[in-house]
Coordinates of C-alpha atoms (C1' of nucleotides) in Angstrom, one line a residue:
Chain L
M1 CA -0.6 -22.2 -15.9
I2 CA -3.4 -23.6 -18.0
D3 CA -2.9 -27.1 -16.6
K4 CA -2.9 -25.8 -13.1
L5 CA -6.1 -24.1 -13.6
K6 CA -7.8 -27.4 -15.1
E7 CA -6.2 -29.2 -12.3
Q8 CA -8.0 -27.4 -9.6
D9 CA -11.4 -27.4 -11.6
Y10 CA -11.1 -23.9 -12.7
R11 CA -12.6 -22.7 -15.8
L12 CA -10.6 -21.5 -18.3
T13 CA -12.3 -18.5 -19.9
P14 CA -11.4 -16.3 -22.7
Q15 CA -10.8 -13.4 -20.2
R16 CA -8.7 -15.6 -18.1
L17 CA -6.5 -16.7 -21.1
A18 CA -6.0 -13.1 -22.1
V19 CA -4.7 -12.4 -18.6
L20 CA -2.6 -15.6 -18.5
K21 CA -1.2 -14.6 -21.9
I22 CA -0.1 -11.1 -20.8
L23 CA 1.6 -12.4 -17.6
A24 CA 3.4 -15.0 -19.5
G25 CA 4.5 -12.8 -22.1
S26 CA 5.7 -9.9 -20.1
D27 CA 8.9 -9.8 -17.5
A28 CA 7.9 -6.0 -16.7
H29 CA 5.8 -6.7 -13.7
P30 CA 2.7 -5.1 -14.9
S31 CA 0.1 -3.6 -12.4
A32 CA -3.6 -4.4 -12.5
E33 CA -4.4 -1.5 -14.4
H34 CA -1.7 -2.2 -17.2
I35 CA -3.0 -5.7 -17.7
Y36 CA -6.3 -4.1 -18.1
E37 CA -5.3 -1.9 -20.9
Q38 CA -3.8 -5.0 -22.7
V39 CA -6.5 -7.2 -22.2
K40 CA -9.0 -4.6 -23.7
V41 CA -7.1 -4.6 -26.9
D42 CA -8.3 -7.9 -27.8
F43 CA -11.4 -8.0 -25.5
P44 CA -12.9 -4.4 -25.0
M45 CA -15.7 -5.4 -23.1
T46 CA -13.7 -6.8 -20.0
S47 CA -14.0 -5.2 -16.8
L48 CA -11.2 -4.4 -14.6
A49 CA -12.9 -6.3 -11.7
T50 CA -12.3 -9.5 -13.7
I51 CA -8.7 -8.7 -14.0
Y52 CA -8.7 -8.3 -10.1
K53 CA -10.5 -11.6 -9.7
T54 CA -8.5 -13.5 -12.0
L55 CA -5.4 -12.2 -10.3
T56 CA -6.8 -13.3 -6.9
L57 CA -7.4 -16.7 -8.3
L58 CA -3.9 -17.0 -9.8
K59 CA -2.5 -15.9 -6.5
E60 CA -4.4 -18.6 -4.6
I61 CA -3.0 -21.5 -6.9
K62 CA 0.5 -19.8 -6.7
E63 CA 0.7 -19.0 -10.5
V64 CA 1.3 -15.4 -9.8
L65 CA 3.5 -13.4 -7.5
E66 CA 2.0 -10.1 -6.1
I67 CA 4.8 -7.4 -5.5
S68 CA 4.2 -4.4 -3.3
I69 CA 7.0 -1.7 -4.0
G70 CA 5.1 0.9 -1.8
D71 CA 3.9 2.3 -5.0
D72 CA 0.3 2.6 -4.4
H73 CA -0.2 0.0 -6.6
N74 CA 0.6 -3.8 -6.8
H75 CA 2.7 -5.4 -9.5
Y76 CA 2.4 -9.0 -10.8
D77 CA 5.0 -11.5 -12.0
G78 CA 3.6 -14.7 -13.6
R79 CA 6.9 -16.0 -14.9
R80 CA 8.6 -16.6 -11.6
P81 CA 5.5 -16.9 -9.1
Y82 CA 7.7 -17.6 -6.3
P83 CA 9.2 -15.3 -3.6
H84 CA 12.2 -13.6 -5.1
P85 CA 14.2 -10.3 -4.6
H86 CA 13.4 -7.4 -7.0
L87 CA 15.1 -4.2 -7.9
I88 CA 13.3 -1.1 -8.5
C89 CA 14.4 2.2 -10.1
N90 CA 13.0 5.1 -8.2
A91 CA 13.1 7.2 -11.2
C92 CA 11.5 5.1 -14.0
K93 CA 9.8 2.8 -11.5
K94 CA 10.9 -0.3 -13.6
I95 CA 11.2 -3.6 -11.7
I96 CA 13.6 -6.1 -12.5
D97 CA 14.5 -9.4 -10.7
A98 CA 17.6 -9.7 -8.7
D99 CA 18.5 -13.3 -7.9
M100 CA 21.3 -13.1 -5.5
V101 CA 21.5 -13.9 -2.1
D102 CA 23.8 -13.1 0.9
L103 CA 22.5 -9.9 2.3
S104 CA 25.4 -8.0 4.3
K105 CA 26.8 -7.2 1.0
V106 CA 24.3 -7.6 -1.2
S107 CA 23.5 -4.0 -1.7
Q108 CA 27.0 -3.1 -2.6
H109 CA 27.4 -6.3 -4.8
L110 CA 24.3 -5.5 -6.4
A111 CA 25.1 -2.0 -7.1
K112 CA 28.5 -3.1 -8.5
K113 CA 27.0 -5.8 -10.8
T114 CA 23.9 -4.1 -12.0
G115 CA 25.1 -0.5 -12.1
Y116 CA 22.3 0.7 -9.9
R117 CA 22.6 3.3 -7.3
I118 CA 20.9 1.6 -4.4
T119 CA 19.1 4.0 -2.0
N120 CA 17.0 1.7 -0.2
Y121 CA 15.7 -1.6 0.1
Q122 CA 13.0 -3.4 1.8
I123 CA 13.0 -6.9 3.2
N124 CA 9.8 -8.7 4.7
F125 CA 9.4 -12.3 6.1
F126 CA 6.0 -13.3 6.3
G127 CA 5.1 -16.4 8.6
I128 CA 3.3 -17.6 11.7
C129 CA 4.8 -16.5 15.0
P130 CA 5.3 -19.1 17.8
L131 CA 2.2 -17.7 19.6
C132 CA 0.0 -18.2 17.0
Q133 CA 1.3 -21.6 16.0
K134 CA 0.1 -22.6 19.5
K135 CA -3.3 -21.1 19.2
V136 CA -4.1 -23.6 16.3
Chain O
M1 CA 14.8 13.4 17.2
I2 CA 14.0 16.6 18.7
D3 CA 17.4 18.1 18.0
K4 CA 17.2 16.8 14.4
L5 CA 13.8 18.8 13.9
K6 CA 15.5 22.0 15.3
E7 CA 18.6 21.4 13.2
Q8 CA 16.6 21.6 10.2
D9 CA 14.4 24.7 11.2
Y10 CA 11.3 22.8 11.7
R11 CA 9.0 23.8 14.5
L12 CA 8.6 21.5 17.6
T13 CA 4.8 21.8 18.3
P14 CA 3.0 19.8 21.0
Q15 CA 1.3 17.6 18.3
R16 CA 4.6 16.7 16.9
L17 CA 6.1 15.9 20.0
A18 CA 3.3 13.7 21.1
V19 CA 4.0 11.9 17.8
L20 CA 7.5 11.8 18.5
K21 CA 7.1 10.3 22.1
I22 CA 4.6 7.6 20.6
L23 CA 7.2 6.6 18.0
A24 CA 10.1 6.6 20.5
G25 CA 8.5 4.6 23.3
S26 CA 6.9 1.7 21.0
D27 CA 8.9 -1.1 19.2
A28 CA 5.4 -2.4 17.8
H29 CA 5.7 -0.6 14.5
P30 CA 2.5 1.2 14.8
S31 CA 0.3 2.3 12.1
A32 CA -0.9 6.0 11.3
E33 CA -4.4 5.2 12.9
H34 CA -2.9 3.6 15.8
I35 CA -0.5 6.5 16.3
Y36 CA -3.5 8.8 16.0
E37 CA -5.6 6.9 18.9
Q38 CA -2.7 7.3 21.0
V39 CA -2.0 10.9 20.4
K40 CA -6.0 11.6 21.0
V41 CA -5.4 10.4 24.5
D42 CA -3.5 13.5 25.5
F43 CA -4.5 15.8 22.5
P44 CA -8.2 15.1 21.7
M45 CA -8.4 17.9 19.0
T46 CA -5.6 16.4 16.9
S47 CA -6.3 15.5 13.5
L48 CA -5.3 12.4 11.4
A49 CA -4.0 14.7 8.9
T50 CA -1.6 16.1 11.1
I51 CA 0.0 12.6 12.0
Y52 CA 0.1 12.0 8.5
K53 CA 2.0 15.4 7.9
T54 CA 4.3 14.8 10.9
L55 CA 5.2 11.3 9.4
T56 CA 6.0 12.5 6.1
L57 CA 8.3 15.2 7.7
L58 CA 10.0 12.5 9.8
K59 CA 10.3 10.2 6.9
E60 CA 12.0 13.3 5.0
I61 CA 14.5 13.8 7.8
K62 CA 15.2 10.1 8.3
E63 CA 14.0 9.9 11.6
V64 CA 11.4 7.4 10.8
L65 CA 11.2 4.4 8.8
E66 CA 7.9 3.4 6.8
I67 CA 7.2 -0.2 6.6
S68 CA 4.9 -1.7 3.9
I69 CA 3.8 -5.2 4.4
G70 CA 1.0 -5.2 1.8
D71 CA -1.5 -4.8 4.6
D72 CA -3.2 -1.8 3.0
H73 CA -1.9 0.5 5.7
N74 CA 1.7 1.5 6.6
H75 CA 3.8 0.9 9.5
Y76 CA 6.2 3.3 11.2
D77 CA 9.4 2.5 13.1
G78 CA 11.0 5.5 14.8
R79 CA 13.3 3.5 16.9
R80 CA 15.4 2.1 14.0
P81 CA 14.6 4.4 11.3
Y82 CA 17.2 2.8 8.7
P83 CA 16.3 -0.1 6.6
H84 CA 16.2 -3.4 8.1
P85 CA 14.6 -6.7 7.9
H86 CA 11.1 -7.3 9.5
L87 CA 9.3 -10.5 10.3
I88 CA 5.7 -10.4 10.2
C89 CA 3.0 -13.0 11.4
N90 CA 0.3 -13.7 8.9
A91 CA -2.0 -14.4 11.8
C92 CA -1.7 -11.7 14.5
K93 CA 0.0 -9.2 12.2
K94 CA 2.8 -8.6 14.6
I95 CA 6.0 -7.0 13.2
I96 CA 9.3 -7.6 14.9
D97 CA 12.8 -6.7 13.6
A98 CA 14.9 -9.5 12.5
D99 CA 18.3 -8.4 12.2
M100 CA 20.4 -11.1 10.6
V101 CA 22.1 -11.4 7.1
D102 CA 22.7 -14.0 4.4
L103 CA 19.6 -14.8 2.9
S104 CA 20.0 -18.3 1.2
K105 CA 19.8 -19.8 4.7
V106 CA 18.2 -16.6 6.5
S107 CA 14.7 -18.1 5.8
Q108 CA 15.5 -21.4 7.7
H109 CA 17.9 -20.0 10.4
L110 CA 15.2 -17.5 11.1
A111 CA 12.5 -20.2 11.6
K112 CA 15.0 -21.9 13.7
K113 CA 16.0 -19.2 15.8
T114 CA 12.6 -17.5 16.4
G115 CA 10.3 -20.3 16.0
Y116 CA 8.6 -18.7 13.3
R117 CA 7.0 -20.7 10.3
I118 CA 8.1 -18.6 7.3
T119 CA 5.5 -18.9 4.4
N120 CA 6.5 -15.9 2.5
Y121 CA 9.1 -13.1 2.3
Q122 CA 9.6 -9.8 0.3
I123 CA 12.8 -8.2 -0.7
N124 CA 12.8 -5.0 -2.4
F125 CA 15.8 -2.9 -3.3
F126 CA 15.3 0.6 -4.3
G127 CA 17.6 2.9 -6.2
I128 CA 18.5 4.4 -9.6
C129 CA 19.0 2.0 -12.5
P130 CA 21.9 2.8 -15.0
L131 CA 19.8 4.4 -17.8
C132 CA 18.3 6.8 -15.5
Q133 CA 21.6 7.9 -14.0
K134 CA 22.6 8.8 -17.5
K135 CA 19.6 11.0 -18.0
V136 CA 20.5 13.1 -14.9
Chain W
dA1 C1' 6.0 42.2 26.1
dT2 C1' 4.0 42.7 21.1
dA3 C1' 3.7 42.5 16.4
dT4 C1' 4.9 40.0 12.3
dT5 C1' 5.8 36.7 9.3
dT6 C1' 4.9 32.1 8.1
dA7 C1' 4.9 27.4 9.4
dT8 C1' 1.5 24.4 11.0
dC9 C1' -3.0 22.7 12.5
dG10 C1' -7.8 21.0 12.1
dA11 C1' -11.7 19.6 9.2
dT12 C1' -13.2 17.9 5.6
dA13 C1' -13.2 16.9 0.4
dA14 C1' -10.7 14.5 -3.0
dT15 C1' -8.1 10.7 -4.9
dG16 C1' -7.4 6.2 -6.3
dA17 C1' -6.4 1.4 -5.9
dT18 C1' -8.9 -2.5 -4.8
dT19 C1' -13.1 -5.2 -3.2
dC20 C1' -18.1 -5.9 -3.1
dT21 C1' -22.6 -6.6 -4.8
dC22 C1' -25.9 -7.8 -7.7
dT23 C1' -27.7 -9.4 -12.0
dG24 C1' -27.3 -11.6 -16.3
dT25 C1' -24.6 -15.2 -18.9
dT26 C1' -22.1 -19.2 -19.8
dT27 C1' -20.5 -23.7 -18.8
dT28 C1' -21.0 -28.1 -16.9
dG29 C1' -23.2 -32.5 -16.2
dA30 C1' -27.2 -35.6 -15.6
Chain R
dT1 C1' -32.8 -30.0 -22.6
dC2 C1' -32.5 -28.3 -18.1
dA3 C1' -30.8 -27.2 -13.4
dA4 C1' -27.0 -25.9 -10.7
dA5 C1' -22.9 -23.7 -10.3
dA6 C1' -19.3 -20.5 -11.8
dC7 C1' -18.0 -16.6 -14.0
dA8 C1' -18.4 -11.7 -16.2
dG9 C1' -19.6 -7.1 -16.2
dA10 C1' -20.9 -2.5 -14.4
dG11 C1' -20.7 0.2 -11.1
dA12 C1' -20.9 1.4 -6.0
dA13 C1' -18.5 1.0 -1.7
dT14 C1' -14.4 0.7 1.0
dC15 C1' -10.5 2.9 3.0
dA16 C1' -5.8 4.5 3.6
dT17 C1' -3.6 8.5 2.2
dT18 C1' -3.2 13.4 0.1
dA19 C1' -4.7 17.8 -0.8
dT20 C1' -7.1 22.1 0.3
dC21 C1' -7.7 26.0 2.9
dG22 C1' -8.9 29.1 6.2
dA23 C1' -7.7 29.6 11.2
dT24 C1' -4.3 29.4 14.7
dA25 C1' 0.0 29.4 16.9
dA26 C1' 5.5 29.2 17.0
dA27 C1' 9.8 32.0 16.3
dT28 C1' 12.0 36.3 15.7
dA29 C1' 12.6 41.0 15.6
dT30 C1' 10.9 45.3 17.4

DNA sequence: ATATTTATCGATAATGATTCTCTGTTTTGA
DNA sequence: TCAAAACAGAGAATCATTATCGATAAATAT
């Protein structure tokens, strides 16, 4: 992560380093607020805006994945910053990675394999449609 | 939809009927704001809060599907109110249904089949994890 | 039909995550 | 050392969604 930052001529500040450390050290898919609380332990003067700015930067250089689970606040994954499926518990809101494919029976397989009672899922593909490709 | 409402002892009001009609008559996955604009054509006195309340109700009785695409506002599908994959254009924000399974090669198949240039996708499964199932 | 009960409505304030603005500070490179 | 650019911090602004609450209207019984 640090190398990626330097490669692209971004500065490595203490605040950024602190965010990087938390992202690298957690597989709990923390929210911006949660990262903020963690960073404040070592850098009490840090602003929440800085957290967001750092996350935006990391998103741009593809070193963090932003995850929207309809929870009114986003979560961030710095360990596996590429698109991959997640499994979210509606009760405790825990997010875990669920790397398996198929789909017709993924839901049932997933339920069997992980013990989760799956009640819903969300699949979104993002891209450029044929019409917009022409417009370029 | 109307029957479902009556079954569960909900009232059928003009405002609700207007929302139902728009949901039933559109496959464009409209936002609450968009539904609001449409409803106001026939019922100018309608409040945006009523749109949200109706959508919440329809979500509860599973007659509409709420779709979060990280666009800062949700979209609604009243035609196919069950979880299913969507394909979103990053440029024009158009949302279309993408009913195909598999996953390992869904992305490539989808690209070939629809002409979309897929740059990202999001998959979320919602459920109850083993620990929380025990807690019940 | 009319009255009664109660869900629903409309208007607006409140909430809360994220972004913006602006000012001061730090880093970089000549 | 110094100017230019990047960055941080504080708090205001934004904006979708929710909550509040008095007024209104739908369903049902009288």
